[in-house]
Amino acid sequence: MRLSIGAMATCAGLLIAAVSLGQSVEGPETEEFAENLKGWIITNDTGDITALSVSEKKSQVVFHPQRTKDGMGPVIHSISGPDAKGRVAYVLDYFFVSTSTEERHVLKTVQLDGSGDTELFSRPGSAMWATSAAGNGEIGSHLALAPIGDRVAFISHTVSRQMPMALLTLGNIEIWDATAKSGHLIEVSALDEPMSWFPDGQHLAYATLVKRSELPLEASGLELFGTYYGKTWDEVPAIFIYDVTSKKSRFLHVGWQPVVSADGKSVLVGGYAADDFRWVRADSETGRSTPINLPGVVGAVIATVGELTCYVGLPTEGAKIELTTNNSPLRGPKEMLTIKVSDDSGKKFKTLSPSIDPRSQASFGLGTAPSGIPHSSSSASPP
């Protein structure tokens, strides 16, 4: 089967369900599955920005934050990409500094081979606690780099919204031009959730809260995702699609965490059905959706092409289970997770990356082949 994802880039912050030590997903894996998959998985789970070539199964450090011996210096706050130009967008956060006046966050881009590290802006205030009571809403937790067109989206000016059993964060969407190094707020409020660009770089899928009374009649997903752990909210999370040309948004589906497919024909949407977080594939025009099954999924979906979906999941039964390091003394070590790929039925799946820290982020894109990172020239592919 020939798979072509184009130059998709999807950022996904890891939404992790409660995972007990020793949990795994029943195998066996389908070893010959998705052999033509290619592209780049970008992570920050080692403290560096790392690129894994899916087809070559080789990784390389893209960017290493310089820290002093006593731990002072910047950390990677969020990542997205690569885009068609081979760029990764990231926010570098200066929280571990000598004085509070030095705290700042910097939006940057860098090529997959580590060259061309470029600053788009530097703003006062740390990103680490920006969405908490200790921060001032400087920036949200996620980035979305468009596959083409140079656009980077994120939220800023965040505020908290207390809902039954959940404290949410909302903010205004900002869109920046990575080449022109300029950007602006748009008059759209979004949840601090992963956003996803369509392959044309002109349309952005995002989640926001909307009053039930303002939803379209027979809104897609309302019956499945219209409650939160059995609680009915007056406002519900819903996926909208923003058009950068018309500056208008349209409703797509009730739910959270949109992930646009490589061809733009569908959008994966997550949501709470009873006590479980589930995923559906929604038609990007009609919003009609069908459930998909991702074996062992406990984290975010980071990319989808055809019926292939890359996601964060449990280790497969029998695999070596690793634990996190640099843990909080209050919570202790956590089980490392994996990045997997599955078809929509869940009957075929396998592990792409055997280890990812559940506290980190992952992204996927086709990108380009920089020097120093081998890249397959096969015609198939899928963060």
Coordinates of C-alpha atoms in Angstrom, one line a residue:
M1 CA 0.0 0.0 0.0
R2 CA 1.5 3.4 -1.0
L3 CA 1.2 5.9 1.8
S4 CA 2.0 9.6 1.2
I5 CA 1.5 12.1 4.0
G6 CA 2.7 15.2 2.3
A7 CA 4.5 17.6 4.5
M8 CA 2.3 17.3 7.6
A9 CA 3.3 18.6 11.0
T10 CA 1.2 18.0 14.0
C11 CA 2.1 19.0 17.6
A12 CA 0.7 17.0 20.4
G13 CA 1.2 17.6 24.1
L14 CA 1.0 14.3 25.9
L15 CA -2.4 13.8 27.5
I16 CA -1.6 10.9 29.9
A17 CA -4.2 8.7 31.6
A18 CA -3.4 7.3 35.0
V19 CA -0.8 4.5 34.4
S20 CA 0.2 2.0 37.0
L21 CA 3.7 0.6 37.0
G22 CA 3.9 -2.6 35.0
Q23 CA 0.9 -1.9 32.7
S24 CA 1.3 -3.1 29.1
V25 CA -0.9 -3.8 26.1
E26 CA -1.5 -7.3 24.8
G27 CA 0.5 -8.3 21.7
P28 CA 1.6 -9.6 19.4
E29 CA 2.7 -6.7 17.3
T30 CA 2.5 -6.9 13.5
E31 CA 6.2 -6.6 12.6
E32 CA 5.8 -6.2 8.8
F33 CA 3.1 -3.5 9.4
A34 CA 3.6 0.1 8.1
E35 CA 7.0 -0.7 6.6
N36 CA 6.7 2.2 4.2
L37 CA 6.1 4.7 6.9
K38 CA 8.6 7.6 6.8
G39 CA 8.9 11.0 8.4
W40 CA 10.3 12.4 11.6
I41 CA 9.2 12.0 15.2
I42 CA 10.3 15.0 17.3
T43 CA 10.5 14.7 21.1
N44 CA 11.9 16.7 24.0
D45 CA 11.9 13.8 26.5
T46 CA 15.6 13.8 27.0
G47 CA 15.8 17.5 27.7
D48 CA 17.1 18.0 24.1
I49 CA 15.1 18.3 20.9
T50 CA 15.6 14.9 19.2
A51 CA 14.6 13.8 15.7
L52 CA 13.9 10.1 15.0
S53 CA 13.8 9.1 11.3
V54 CA 11.0 6.6 11.2
S55 CA 12.2 4.8 8.1
E56 CA 15.8 4.6 9.1
K57 CA 15.1 4.0 12.8
K58 CA 17.9 6.4 13.7
S59 CA 17.8 9.5 15.9
Q60 CA 19.9 12.6 16.3
V61 CA 19.9 15.6 18.6
V62 CA 18.6 18.7 16.9
F63 CA 19.1 21.2 19.7
H64 CA 20.7 21.0 23.1
P65 CA 20.0 23.7 25.7
Q66 CA 23.1 25.0 27.3
R67 CA 22.9 24.6 31.1
T68 CA 25.5 25.5 33.8
K69 CA 26.9 22.9 36.2
D70 CA 24.4 24.0 38.9
G71 CA 21.4 23.5 36.5
M72 CA 20.9 27.1 35.5
G73 CA 19.8 27.9 32.0
P74 CA 16.9 27.3 29.5
V75 CA 14.6 24.3 29.1
I76 CA 12.4 23.2 26.1
H77 CA 8.8 24.2 26.9
S78 CA 7.0 23.1 23.7
I79 CA 7.8 21.7 20.2
S80 CA 6.2 21.3 16.8
G81 CA 7.2 20.2 13.3
P82 CA 9.1 19.6 11.2
D83 CA 7.5 21.5 8.3
A84 CA 8.2 21.1 4.6
K85 CA 11.4 23.2 5.0
G86 CA 12.7 20.9 7.6
R87 CA 12.2 23.3 10.5
V88 CA 11.2 22.6 14.0
A89 CA 9.5 25.3 16.0
Y90 CA 10.0 25.4 19.8
V91 CA 9.7 27.6 22.8
L92 CA 12.9 28.0 24.9
D93 CA 12.0 28.8 28.5
Y94 CA 14.3 30.7 30.9
F95 CA 12.9 29.7 34.3
F96 CA 16.1 28.5 36.0
V97 CA 17.8 31.8 36.1
S98 CA 19.5 33.8 38.9
T99 CA 16.8 36.5 39.3
S100 CA 13.1 36.8 38.3
T101 CA 13.9 39.7 36.1
E102 CA 15.8 37.3 33.8
E103 CA 12.8 35.0 33.3
R104 CA 11.7 35.0 29.7
H105 CA 10.4 32.7 27.0
V106 CA 11.7 32.7 23.4
L107 CA 10.0 31.4 20.3
K108 CA 12.5 29.9 17.8
T109 CA 12.9 27.6 14.8
V110 CA 15.8 25.3 13.9
Q111 CA 16.6 23.0 11.0
L112 CA 16.5 19.2 11.6
D113 CA 20.3 19.1 11.3
G114 CA 20.7 21.7 14.0
S115 CA 21.5 24.6 11.7
G116 CA 19.7 27.9 11.2
D117 CA 18.6 28.4 14.9
T118 CA 16.4 31.5 14.6
E119 CA 14.6 33.7 17.1
L120 CA 11.1 34.9 16.3
F121 CA 10.6 36.8 19.6
S122 CA 11.6 37.0 23.2
R123 CA 9.1 37.9 25.9
P124 CA 9.4 38.5 29.6
G125 CA 8.0 35.9 32.0
S126 CA 8.6 32.2 32.3
A127 CA 6.5 29.7 30.3
M128 CA 6.8 27.0 32.9
W129 CA 4.1 28.2 35.2
A130 CA 2.4 30.7 32.8
T131 CA -1.0 28.9 33.0
S132 CA -0.9 28.4 36.7
A133 CA -1.8 30.8 39.6
A134 CA 1.9 31.6 39.8
G135 CA 2.0 32.9 36.2
N136 CA 0.5 35.7 34.2
G137 CA -0.9 33.8 31.3
E138 CA 2.2 34.5 29.1
I139 CA 1.9 31.5 26.8
G140 CA 0.1 28.1 26.6
S141 CA 1.6 24.6 26.6
H142 CA 1.5 23.8 22.9
L143 CA 2.8 24.9 19.5
A144 CA 1.4 24.1 16.0
L145 CA 3.8 24.6 13.0
A146 CA 2.0 24.6 9.7
P147 CA 3.3 22.0 7.1
I148 CA 3.7 24.8 4.6
G149 CA 3.2 28.6 4.7
D150 CA 5.6 29.4 7.6
R151 CA 2.8 29.8 10.2
V152 CA 3.2 29.0 13.9
A153 CA 0.1 29.0 16.2
F154 CA -0.1 29.0 20.0
I155 CA -2.2 30.6 22.7
S156 CA -1.3 33.5 25.0
H157 CA -3.1 35.7 27.5
T158 CA -4.4 32.6 29.2
V159 CA -7.0 32.4 32.0
S160 CA -8.4 29.6 34.1
R161 CA -11.9 28.3 33.8
Q162 CA -13.2 26.1 36.6
M163 CA -15.6 23.4 35.3
P164 CA -17.2 20.5 37.2
M165 CA -14.3 18.2 38.1
A166 CA -11.9 20.0 35.8
L167 CA -9.8 23.2 35.8
L168 CA -9.3 24.3 32.2
T169 CA -7.1 26.9 30.6
L170 CA -8.2 29.2 27.7
G171 CA -6.4 31.9 25.8
N172 CA -6.3 33.8 22.6
I173 CA -4.7 32.3 19.5
E174 CA -1.6 34.0 18.1
I175 CA -0.3 33.2 14.6
W176 CA 3.3 34.1 13.7
D177 CA 5.1 34.0 10.4
A178 CA 8.4 32.0 11.0
T179 CA 10.1 33.7 8.0
A180 CA 8.9 37.3 8.5
K181 CA 9.3 37.0 12.3
S182 CA 6.0 38.8 12.8
G183 CA 2.6 37.8 14.3
H184 CA -0.6 38.9 15.8
L185 CA -3.5 37.9 18.0
I186 CA -6.6 36.7 16.3
E187 CA -10.1 37.1 17.8
V188 CA -10.4 33.5 18.6
S189 CA -10.4 31.9 22.1
A190 CA -9.1 28.4 22.4
L191 CA -8.4 25.8 25.0
D192 CA -4.8 25.1 26.0
E193 CA -4.9 21.9 23.9
P194 CA -2.9 20.7 20.9
M195 CA -3.9 22.5 17.7
S196 CA -3.4 21.1 14.2
W197 CA -3.0 22.6 10.7
F198 CA -4.5 21.3 7.5
P199 CA -2.0 20.5 4.7
D200 CA -2.7 23.8 2.9
G201 CA -1.3 25.8 5.9
Q202 CA -4.4 28.0 5.7
H203 CA -6.8 26.2 8.1
L204 CA -6.2 25.5 11.8
A205 CA -8.2 23.0 13.9
Y206 CA -8.5 24.0 17.5
A207 CA -10.6 23.2 20.6
T208 CA -12.7 25.7 22.6
L209 CA -15.6 25.8 24.9
V210 CA -19.0 26.6 23.5
K211 CA -22.4 26.8 25.1
R212 CA -24.7 23.8 24.5
S213 CA -27.4 26.2 23.3
E214 CA -25.0 27.6 20.6
L215 CA -24.1 24.2 19.1
P216 CA -25.7 23.2 15.7
L217 CA -28.7 21.0 15.8
E218 CA -27.6 17.3 16.0
A219 CA -24.0 18.4 16.6
S220 CA -21.5 15.7 15.7
G221 CA -20.1 14.0 18.8
L222 CA -22.5 15.5 21.4
E223 CA -24.0 12.2 22.3
L224 CA -20.6 10.5 22.7
F225 CA -18.5 13.3 24.1
G226 CA -21.1 15.6 25.7
T227 CA -20.3 14.7 29.3
Y228 CA -17.2 14.7 31.4
Y229 CA -16.9 11.6 33.8
G230 CA -20.7 11.6 33.9
K231 CA -21.0 15.4 34.5
T232 CA -23.0 17.5 32.1
W233 CA -21.5 20.9 31.5
D234 CA -23.3 24.1 30.3
E235 CA -20.4 24.5 28.0
V236 CA -18.7 21.7 26.1
P237 CA -15.4 21.3 24.4
A238 CA -15.7 21.5 20.6
I239 CA -13.5 21.4 17.6
F240 CA -13.6 24.4 15.2
I241 CA -11.7 25.1 12.0
Y242 CA -10.2 28.6 11.5
D243 CA -9.7 30.0 8.0
V244 CA -6.8 32.5 8.0
T245 CA -8.1 34.2 4.8
S246 CA -11.7 34.7 5.8
K247 CA -10.8 35.0 9.5
K248 CA -13.9 32.9 10.3
S249 CA -14.3 29.6 12.2
R250 CA -16.7 26.8 11.6
F251 CA -17.9 24.0 14.0
L252 CA -16.7 20.5 13.2
H253 CA -17.3 18.1 16.2
V254 CA -17.7 18.0 19.9
G255 CA -14.4 16.9 21.6
W256 CA -10.8 17.7 22.4
Q257 CA -7.3 17.5 20.8
P258 CA -7.9 17.7 17.0
V259 CA -5.3 16.0 14.7
V260 CA -5.7 16.7 11.0
S261 CA -5.0 13.9 8.6
A262 CA -2.2 14.2 6.0
D263 CA -4.6 14.7 3.2
G264 CA -6.9 17.0 5.2
K265 CA -10.0 14.8 4.6
S266 CA -10.4 13.8 8.2
V267 CA -9.7 15.0 11.7
L268 CA -9.1 12.7 14.7
V269 CA -11.0 14.0 17.7
G270 CA -10.6 12.8 21.3
G271 CA -13.2 12.9 24.1
Y272 CA -14.5 11.4 27.3
A273 CA -17.1 8.7 26.8
A274 CA -18.2 7.5 30.2
D275 CA -14.9 7.1 32.1
D276 CA -12.6 6.5 29.1
F277 CA -10.9 8.8 26.7
R278 CA -11.7 7.7 23.2
W279 CA -10.9 8.7 19.6
V280 CA -13.0 9.1 16.5
R281 CA -12.2 9.9 12.9
A282 CA -14.4 12.8 11.7
D283 CA -15.0 13.8 8.1
S284 CA -13.4 17.3 7.8
E285 CA -16.4 18.6 5.8
T286 CA -19.4 17.0 7.3
G287 CA -18.2 16.2 10.8
R288 CA -19.6 12.7 10.7
S289 CA -17.4 10.4 12.7
T290 CA -16.6 6.7 13.3
P291 CA -14.7 5.3 16.3
I292 CA -11.2 4.1 15.9
N293 CA -9.3 1.6 18.1
L294 CA -5.7 2.4 19.2
P295 CA -4.2 -0.5 21.2
G296 CA -2.8 0.7 24.6
V297 CA -3.3 4.4 23.9
V298 CA -2.7 6.4 27.0
G299 CA -1.4 9.6 25.5
A300 CA -1.9 12.0 22.6
V301 CA -2.3 11.1 19.0
I302 CA 0.5 12.8 17.1
A303 CA -0.3 12.1 13.4
T304 CA -2.6 10.2 11.1
V305 CA -2.4 9.3 7.4
G306 CA -4.9 7.1 5.7
E307 CA -5.8 4.5 8.3
L308 CA -2.4 4.8 10.0
T309 CA -2.2 6.7 13.3
C310 CA 0.8 7.4 15.4
Y311 CA 0.1 7.8 19.1
V312 CA 1.6 7.5 22.6
G313 CA 0.8 4.1 24.2
L314 CA 1.7 1.5 26.7
P315 CA 4.7 -0.9 26.2
T316 CA 3.7 -4.1 24.5
E317 CA 3.4 -7.2 26.8
G318 CA 6.8 -8.8 27.2
A319 CA 8.8 -5.6 26.3
K320 CA 11.3 -4.2 28.8
I321 CA 9.6 -1.6 30.9
E322 CA 11.8 1.4 31.8
L323 CA 11.2 4.1 34.4
T324 CA 11.6 7.8 34.4
T325 CA 14.5 9.6 36.0
N326 CA 14.8 13.0 37.7
N327 CA 11.5 12.3 39.5
S328 CA 9.6 14.3 42.0
P329 CA 10.2 12.9 45.5
L330 CA 6.5 13.2 46.1
R331 CA 5.4 11.1 43.1
G332 CA 8.4 8.9 42.4
P333 CA 9.2 7.2 39.1
K334 CA 6.7 6.7 36.3
E335 CA 6.6 4.1 33.6
M336 CA 8.1 5.2 30.3
L337 CA 5.6 5.0 27.4
T338 CA 6.1 4.2 23.7
I339 CA 5.1 5.7 20.4
K340 CA 3.1 3.3 18.3
V341 CA 1.4 3.1 14.9
S342 CA -1.9 1.4 14.4
D343 CA -4.6 1.0 11.7
D344 CA -8.1 2.3 12.6
S345 CA -9.3 -1.2 13.6
G346 CA -6.5 -1.8 16.0
K347 CA -5.9 -5.2 14.6
K348 CA -2.5 -4.2 13.3
F349 CA 0.0 -2.2 15.4
K350 CA 3.6 -1.9 16.3
T351 CA 6.1 0.2 18.2
L352 CA 8.0 2.9 16.5
S353 CA 9.8 4.3 19.5
P354 CA 10.2 2.1 22.6
S355 CA 10.6 4.8 25.2
I356 CA 9.2 8.3 25.7
D357 CA 8.9 10.2 29.0
P358 CA 5.2 10.8 29.9
R359 CA 6.0 14.3 31.0
S360 CA 7.3 15.3 27.5
Q361 CA 5.8 16.2 24.1
A362 CA 6.0 14.6 20.7
S363 CA 5.4 15.8 17.2
F364 CA 5.5 14.4 13.7
G365 CA 6.3 15.8 10.2
L366 CA 7.7 14.7 6.8
G367 CA 10.2 17.5 6.7
T368 CA 13.3 17.3 4.4
A369 CA 16.5 15.3 4.7
P370 CA 19.2 17.5 6.2
S371 CA 22.8 16.5 6.1
G372 CA 23.8 14.1 8.9
I373 CA 20.5 12.4 9.2
P374 CA 19.9 9.5 6.8
H375 CA 16.5 9.6 5.1
S376 CA 14.8 6.9 3.0
S377 CA 13.9 7.8 -0.6
S378 CA 11.0 5.3 -0.7
S379 CA 7.7 6.6 -1.9
A380 CA 5.7 5.8 1.2
S381 CA 5.3 7.6 4.6
P382 CA 3.3 9.0 7.6
P383 CA 4.3 13.2 14.5

